[in-house]
Short mmCIF file of C-alpha atoms in Angstrom, two decimals:
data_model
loop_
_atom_site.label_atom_id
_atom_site.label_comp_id
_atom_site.label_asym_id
_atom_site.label_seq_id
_atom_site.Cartn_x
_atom_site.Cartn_y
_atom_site.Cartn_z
CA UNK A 146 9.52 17.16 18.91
CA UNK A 147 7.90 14.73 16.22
CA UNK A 148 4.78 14.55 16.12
CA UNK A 149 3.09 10.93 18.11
CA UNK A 150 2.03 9.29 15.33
CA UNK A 151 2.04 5.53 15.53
CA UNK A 152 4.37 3.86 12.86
CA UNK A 153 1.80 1.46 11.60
CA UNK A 154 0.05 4.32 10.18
CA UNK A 155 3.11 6.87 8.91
CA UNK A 156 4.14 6.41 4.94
CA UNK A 157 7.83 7.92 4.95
CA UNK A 158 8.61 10.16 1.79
CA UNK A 159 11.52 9.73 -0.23
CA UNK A 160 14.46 11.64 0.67
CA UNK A 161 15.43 13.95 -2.18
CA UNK A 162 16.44 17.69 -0.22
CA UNK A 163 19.32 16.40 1.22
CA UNK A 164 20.72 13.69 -1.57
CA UNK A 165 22.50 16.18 -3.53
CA UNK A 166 24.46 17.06 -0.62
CA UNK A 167 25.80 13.43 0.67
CA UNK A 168 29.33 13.18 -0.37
CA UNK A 169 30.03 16.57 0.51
CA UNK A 170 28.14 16.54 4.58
CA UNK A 171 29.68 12.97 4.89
CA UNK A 172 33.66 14.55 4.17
CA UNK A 173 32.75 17.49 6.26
CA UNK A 174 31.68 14.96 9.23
CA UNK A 175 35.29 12.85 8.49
CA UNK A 176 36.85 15.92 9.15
CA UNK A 177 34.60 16.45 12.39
CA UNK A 178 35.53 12.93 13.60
CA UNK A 179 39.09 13.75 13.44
CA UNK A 180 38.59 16.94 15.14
CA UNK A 181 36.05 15.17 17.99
CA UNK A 182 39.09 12.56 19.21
CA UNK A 183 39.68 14.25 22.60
CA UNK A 184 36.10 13.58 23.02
CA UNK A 185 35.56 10.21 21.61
CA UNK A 186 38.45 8.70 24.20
CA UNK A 187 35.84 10.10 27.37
CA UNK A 188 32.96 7.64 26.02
CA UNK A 189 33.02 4.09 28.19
CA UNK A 190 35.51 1.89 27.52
CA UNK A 191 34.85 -1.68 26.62
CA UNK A 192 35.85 -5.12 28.38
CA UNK A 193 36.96 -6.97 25.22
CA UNK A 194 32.85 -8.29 24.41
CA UNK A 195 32.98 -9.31 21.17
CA UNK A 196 31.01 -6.60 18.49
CA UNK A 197 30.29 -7.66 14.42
CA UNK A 198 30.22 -4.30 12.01
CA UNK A 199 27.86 -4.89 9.11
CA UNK A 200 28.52 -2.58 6.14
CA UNK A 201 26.18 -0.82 4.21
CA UNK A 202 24.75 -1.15 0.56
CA UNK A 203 27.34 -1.40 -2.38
CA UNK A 204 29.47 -0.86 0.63
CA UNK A 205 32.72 -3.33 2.07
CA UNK A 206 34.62 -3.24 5.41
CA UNK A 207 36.98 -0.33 4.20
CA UNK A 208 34.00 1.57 4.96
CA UNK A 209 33.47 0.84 8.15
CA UNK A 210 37.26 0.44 9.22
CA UNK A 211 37.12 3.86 11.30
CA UNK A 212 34.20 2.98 13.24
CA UNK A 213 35.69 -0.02 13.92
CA UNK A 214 39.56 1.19 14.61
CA UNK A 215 37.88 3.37 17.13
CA UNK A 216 35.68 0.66 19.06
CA UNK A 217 39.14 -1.45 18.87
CA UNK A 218 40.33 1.15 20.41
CA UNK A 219 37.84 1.45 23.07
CA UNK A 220 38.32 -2.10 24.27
CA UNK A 221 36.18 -3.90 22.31
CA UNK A 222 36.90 -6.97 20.09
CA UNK A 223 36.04 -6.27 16.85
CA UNK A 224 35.81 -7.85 13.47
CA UNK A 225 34.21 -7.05 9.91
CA UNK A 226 31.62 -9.25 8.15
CA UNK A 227 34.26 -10.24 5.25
CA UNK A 228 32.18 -11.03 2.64
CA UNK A 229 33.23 -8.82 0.40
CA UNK A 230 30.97 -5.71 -0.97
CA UNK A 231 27.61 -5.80 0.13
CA UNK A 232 24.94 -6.23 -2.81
CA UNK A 233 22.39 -7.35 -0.53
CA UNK A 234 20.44 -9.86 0.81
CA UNK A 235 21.81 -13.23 -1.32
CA UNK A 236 22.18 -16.44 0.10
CA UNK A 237 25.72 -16.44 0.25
CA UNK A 238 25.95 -12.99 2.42
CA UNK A 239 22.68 -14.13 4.55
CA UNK A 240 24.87 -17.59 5.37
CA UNK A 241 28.01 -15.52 5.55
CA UNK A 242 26.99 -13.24 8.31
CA UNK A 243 24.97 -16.48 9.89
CA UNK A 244 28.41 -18.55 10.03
CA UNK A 245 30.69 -15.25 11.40
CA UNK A 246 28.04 -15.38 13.97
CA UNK A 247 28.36 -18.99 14.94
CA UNK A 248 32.48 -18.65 14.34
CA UNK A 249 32.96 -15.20 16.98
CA UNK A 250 30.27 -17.13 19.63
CA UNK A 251 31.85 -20.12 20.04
CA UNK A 252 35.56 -18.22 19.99
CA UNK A 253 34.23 -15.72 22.94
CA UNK A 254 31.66 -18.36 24.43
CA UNK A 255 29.21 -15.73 25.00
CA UNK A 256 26.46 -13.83 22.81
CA UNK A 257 27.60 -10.82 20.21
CA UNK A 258 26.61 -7.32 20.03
CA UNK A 259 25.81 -6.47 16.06
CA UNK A 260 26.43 -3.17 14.89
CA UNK A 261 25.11 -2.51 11.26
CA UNK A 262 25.79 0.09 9.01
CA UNK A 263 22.17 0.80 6.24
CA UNK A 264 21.20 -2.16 4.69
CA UNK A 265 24.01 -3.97 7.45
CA UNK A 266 21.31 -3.26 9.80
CA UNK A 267 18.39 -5.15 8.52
CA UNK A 268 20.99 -8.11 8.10
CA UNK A 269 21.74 -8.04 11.71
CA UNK A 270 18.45 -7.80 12.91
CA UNK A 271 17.54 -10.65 10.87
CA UNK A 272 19.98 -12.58 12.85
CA UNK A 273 18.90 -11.55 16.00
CA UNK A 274 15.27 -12.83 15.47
CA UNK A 275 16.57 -16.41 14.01
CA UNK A 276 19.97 -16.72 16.36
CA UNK A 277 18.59 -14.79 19.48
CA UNK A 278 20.86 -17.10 21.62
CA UNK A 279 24.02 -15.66 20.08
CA UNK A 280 23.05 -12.00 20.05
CA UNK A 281 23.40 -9.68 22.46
CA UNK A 282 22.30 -6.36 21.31
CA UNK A 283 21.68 -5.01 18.00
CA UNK A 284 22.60 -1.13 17.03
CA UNK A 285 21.27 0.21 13.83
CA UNK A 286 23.33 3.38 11.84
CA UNK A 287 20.77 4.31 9.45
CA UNK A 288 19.30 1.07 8.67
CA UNK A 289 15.85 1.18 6.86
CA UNK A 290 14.30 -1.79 8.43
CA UNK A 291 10.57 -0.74 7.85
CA UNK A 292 11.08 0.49 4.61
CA UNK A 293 8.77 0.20 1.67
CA UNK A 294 11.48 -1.25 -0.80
CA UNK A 295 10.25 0.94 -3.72
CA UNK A 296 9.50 4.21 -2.08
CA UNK A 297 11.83 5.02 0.60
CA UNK A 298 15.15 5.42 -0.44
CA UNK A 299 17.14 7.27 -3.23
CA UNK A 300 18.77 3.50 -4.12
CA UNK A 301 15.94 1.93 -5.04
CA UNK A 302 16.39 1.80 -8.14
CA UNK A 303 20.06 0.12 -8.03
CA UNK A 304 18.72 -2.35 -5.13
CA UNK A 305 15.91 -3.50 -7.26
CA UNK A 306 17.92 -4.24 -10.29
CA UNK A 307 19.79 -6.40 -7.67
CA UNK A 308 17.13 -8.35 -6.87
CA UNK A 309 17.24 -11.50 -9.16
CA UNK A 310 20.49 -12.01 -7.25
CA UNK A 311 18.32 -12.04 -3.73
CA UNK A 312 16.75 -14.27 -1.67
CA UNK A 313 13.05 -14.74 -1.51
CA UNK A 314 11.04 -12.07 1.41
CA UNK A 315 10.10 -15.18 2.79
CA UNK A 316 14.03 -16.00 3.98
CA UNK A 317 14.72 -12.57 5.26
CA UNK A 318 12.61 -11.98 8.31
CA UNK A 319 12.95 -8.23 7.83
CA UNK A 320 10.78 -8.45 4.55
CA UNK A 321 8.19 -10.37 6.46
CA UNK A 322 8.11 -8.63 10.04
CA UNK A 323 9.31 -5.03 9.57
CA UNK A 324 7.33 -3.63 12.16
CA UNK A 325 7.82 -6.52 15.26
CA UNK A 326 10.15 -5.80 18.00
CA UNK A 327 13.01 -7.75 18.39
CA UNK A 328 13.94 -10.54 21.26
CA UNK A 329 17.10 -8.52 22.13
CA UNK A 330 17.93 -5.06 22.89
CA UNK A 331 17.91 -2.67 20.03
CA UNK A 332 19.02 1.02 19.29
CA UNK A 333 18.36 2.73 16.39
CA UNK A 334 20.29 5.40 15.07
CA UNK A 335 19.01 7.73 13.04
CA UNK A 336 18.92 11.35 11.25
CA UNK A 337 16.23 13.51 10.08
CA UNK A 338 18.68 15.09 7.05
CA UNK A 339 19.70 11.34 5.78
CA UNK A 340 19.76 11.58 1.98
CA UNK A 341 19.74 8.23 1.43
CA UNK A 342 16.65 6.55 2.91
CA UNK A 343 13.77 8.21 4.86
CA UNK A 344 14.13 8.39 8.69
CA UNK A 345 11.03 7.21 9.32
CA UNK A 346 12.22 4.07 8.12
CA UNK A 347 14.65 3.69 9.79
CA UNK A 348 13.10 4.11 13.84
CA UNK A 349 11.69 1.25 16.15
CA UNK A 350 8.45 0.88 18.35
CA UNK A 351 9.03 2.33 21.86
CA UNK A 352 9.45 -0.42 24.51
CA UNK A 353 11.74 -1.73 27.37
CA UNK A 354 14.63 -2.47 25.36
CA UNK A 355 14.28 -0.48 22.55
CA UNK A 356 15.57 3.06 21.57
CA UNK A 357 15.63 5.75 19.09
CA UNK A 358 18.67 7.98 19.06
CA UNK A 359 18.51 10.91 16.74
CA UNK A 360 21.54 12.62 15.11
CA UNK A 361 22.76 15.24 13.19
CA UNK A 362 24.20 14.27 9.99
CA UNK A 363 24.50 12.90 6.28
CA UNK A 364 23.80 8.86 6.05
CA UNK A 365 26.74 8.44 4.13
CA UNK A 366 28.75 9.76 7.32
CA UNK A 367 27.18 8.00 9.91
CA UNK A 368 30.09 4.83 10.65
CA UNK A 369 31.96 7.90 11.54
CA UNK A 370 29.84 10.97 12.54
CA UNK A 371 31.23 11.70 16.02
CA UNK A 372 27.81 11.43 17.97
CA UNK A 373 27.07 8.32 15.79
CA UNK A 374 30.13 6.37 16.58
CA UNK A 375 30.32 7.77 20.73
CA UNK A 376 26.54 6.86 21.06
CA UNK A 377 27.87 3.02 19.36
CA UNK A 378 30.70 3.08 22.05
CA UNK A 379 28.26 3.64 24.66
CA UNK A 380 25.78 1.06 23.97
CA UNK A 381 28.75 -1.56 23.38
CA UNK A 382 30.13 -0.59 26.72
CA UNK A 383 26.90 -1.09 29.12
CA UNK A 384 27.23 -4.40 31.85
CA UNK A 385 26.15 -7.59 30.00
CA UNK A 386 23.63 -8.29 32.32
CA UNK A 387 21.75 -5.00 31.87
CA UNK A 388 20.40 -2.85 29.47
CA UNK A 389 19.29 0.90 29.58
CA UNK A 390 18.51 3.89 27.53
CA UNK A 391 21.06 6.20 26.50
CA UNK A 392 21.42 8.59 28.49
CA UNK A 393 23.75 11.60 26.37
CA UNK A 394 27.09 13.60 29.13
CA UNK A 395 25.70 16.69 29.96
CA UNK A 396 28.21 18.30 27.96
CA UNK A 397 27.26 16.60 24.85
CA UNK A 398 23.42 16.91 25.45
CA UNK A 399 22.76 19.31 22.94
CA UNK A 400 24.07 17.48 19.76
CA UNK A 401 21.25 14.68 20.59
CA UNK A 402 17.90 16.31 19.33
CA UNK A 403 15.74 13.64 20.22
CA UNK A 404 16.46 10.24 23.08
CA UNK A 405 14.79 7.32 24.21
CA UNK A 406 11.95 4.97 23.33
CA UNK A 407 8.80 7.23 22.70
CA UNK A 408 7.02 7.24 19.27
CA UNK A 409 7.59 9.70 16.89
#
């Protein structure tokens, strides 16, 4: 059990046990996914809601085309961002994401869940707080959205050379309120050995209709980690009108150290 420190006052380390590591845990986990099948079909099934996967960092939709094969599979309507690889947070990829948004709403005529893979994470919950009308829920994979850009992740370096290319913090809400809950529901998915970006950064506050899930994995792996992508499935599949914690089968309670909304 982490210890209850409020997140106001923790300063995440930078990863660096667990980089050297990240290709090979993240092939090892592909392998588990294939293995984990049987079990993925037993997670609830979807009613055809529409769901947005957000890729990660230097990353494009080939990377998240098994999470979202699987979800497809689940009964869930689908699509990737399509904007090409993802070399952060310009204005063309902040009013890319904004316009699939307004494109999927008005084809399903109801709000869309936003599923976001690292840095595809911060850019959905920047939609949510601007287009709260259009979002339904918003599911994090590793997604440093209270990071300290300089000293939190083993990319810094490559994301700051980036940076002429970016908008201003002032346009990306995530720069400028890191720490504030959003107006929709919101999971965060996380994992103590990520080798990428510190955990820390990547939890949320504890309240109604937020929630920390923690895994066991590499954060290269996590679009297809097996208790990454059934704990996704889950969320996706709850009623529209309501919204609870996750709440892990019995059978798979042990490969979820840590549940719920409390403060780490």
């Amino acid at each position: 059990m982490a210890e209850d420190v409020p997140l106001a006052e923790t300063r995440a380390p930078r990863p660096n046990v667990w980089f050297a590591l990240e290709q090979s845990r993240s092939l090892f986990e592909l392998w588990q996914f294939t293995m984990a099948r049987p079990m993925l079909r037993l997670a609830p099934e979807g009613d055809g809601r529409p769901v947005i996967v957000l890729p990660g960092f230097l990353a494009d939709d080939d990377s998240t085309a098994i999470l979202r094969q699987y979800l497809d599979e689940q009964g869930h309507a689908v699509y990737p961002w399509r904007l090409g690889v993802n070399i952060g947070p310009t204005e063309t990829i902040l009013d890319g994401v904004e316009r699939l948004l307004d494109e999927i709403f008005e084809a399903h005529g109801e709000p869309v869940s936003l599923v976001g893979v690292s840095l595809g994470g911060l850019y959905a919950r920047d939609l949510a707080r601007r287009r709260s009308d259009k979002v339904r829920q918003v599911i994090t994979l590793g997604s440093p959205f209270r990071i300290d850009r300089d000293s939190q992740n083993s990319m810094g370096a490559v994301f700051e050379a980036m940076t002429p290319l970016h908008v201003p913090a002032s346009r990306f809400s995530v720069w400028t309120l890191p720490r504030d809950l959003l107006p929709v529901p919101a999971t965060a998915i996380f994992t103590r050995s990520d080798g990428i970006v510190s955990w820390q950064a990547c939890i949320d506050q504890a309240s109604q209709e937020s929630e920390n899930i923690e895994v066991v994995g590499s954060h290269s792996g996590l679009a297809h980690l097996p208790t990454a992508v059934y704990a996704v499935a889950d969320r996706l599949a709850q009623p529209a009108e309501s919204w609870t914690e996750f709440a892990a089968p019995a059978a798979l309670r042990s490969l979820y150290p840590q549940i719920g909304n409390h403060a780490y």
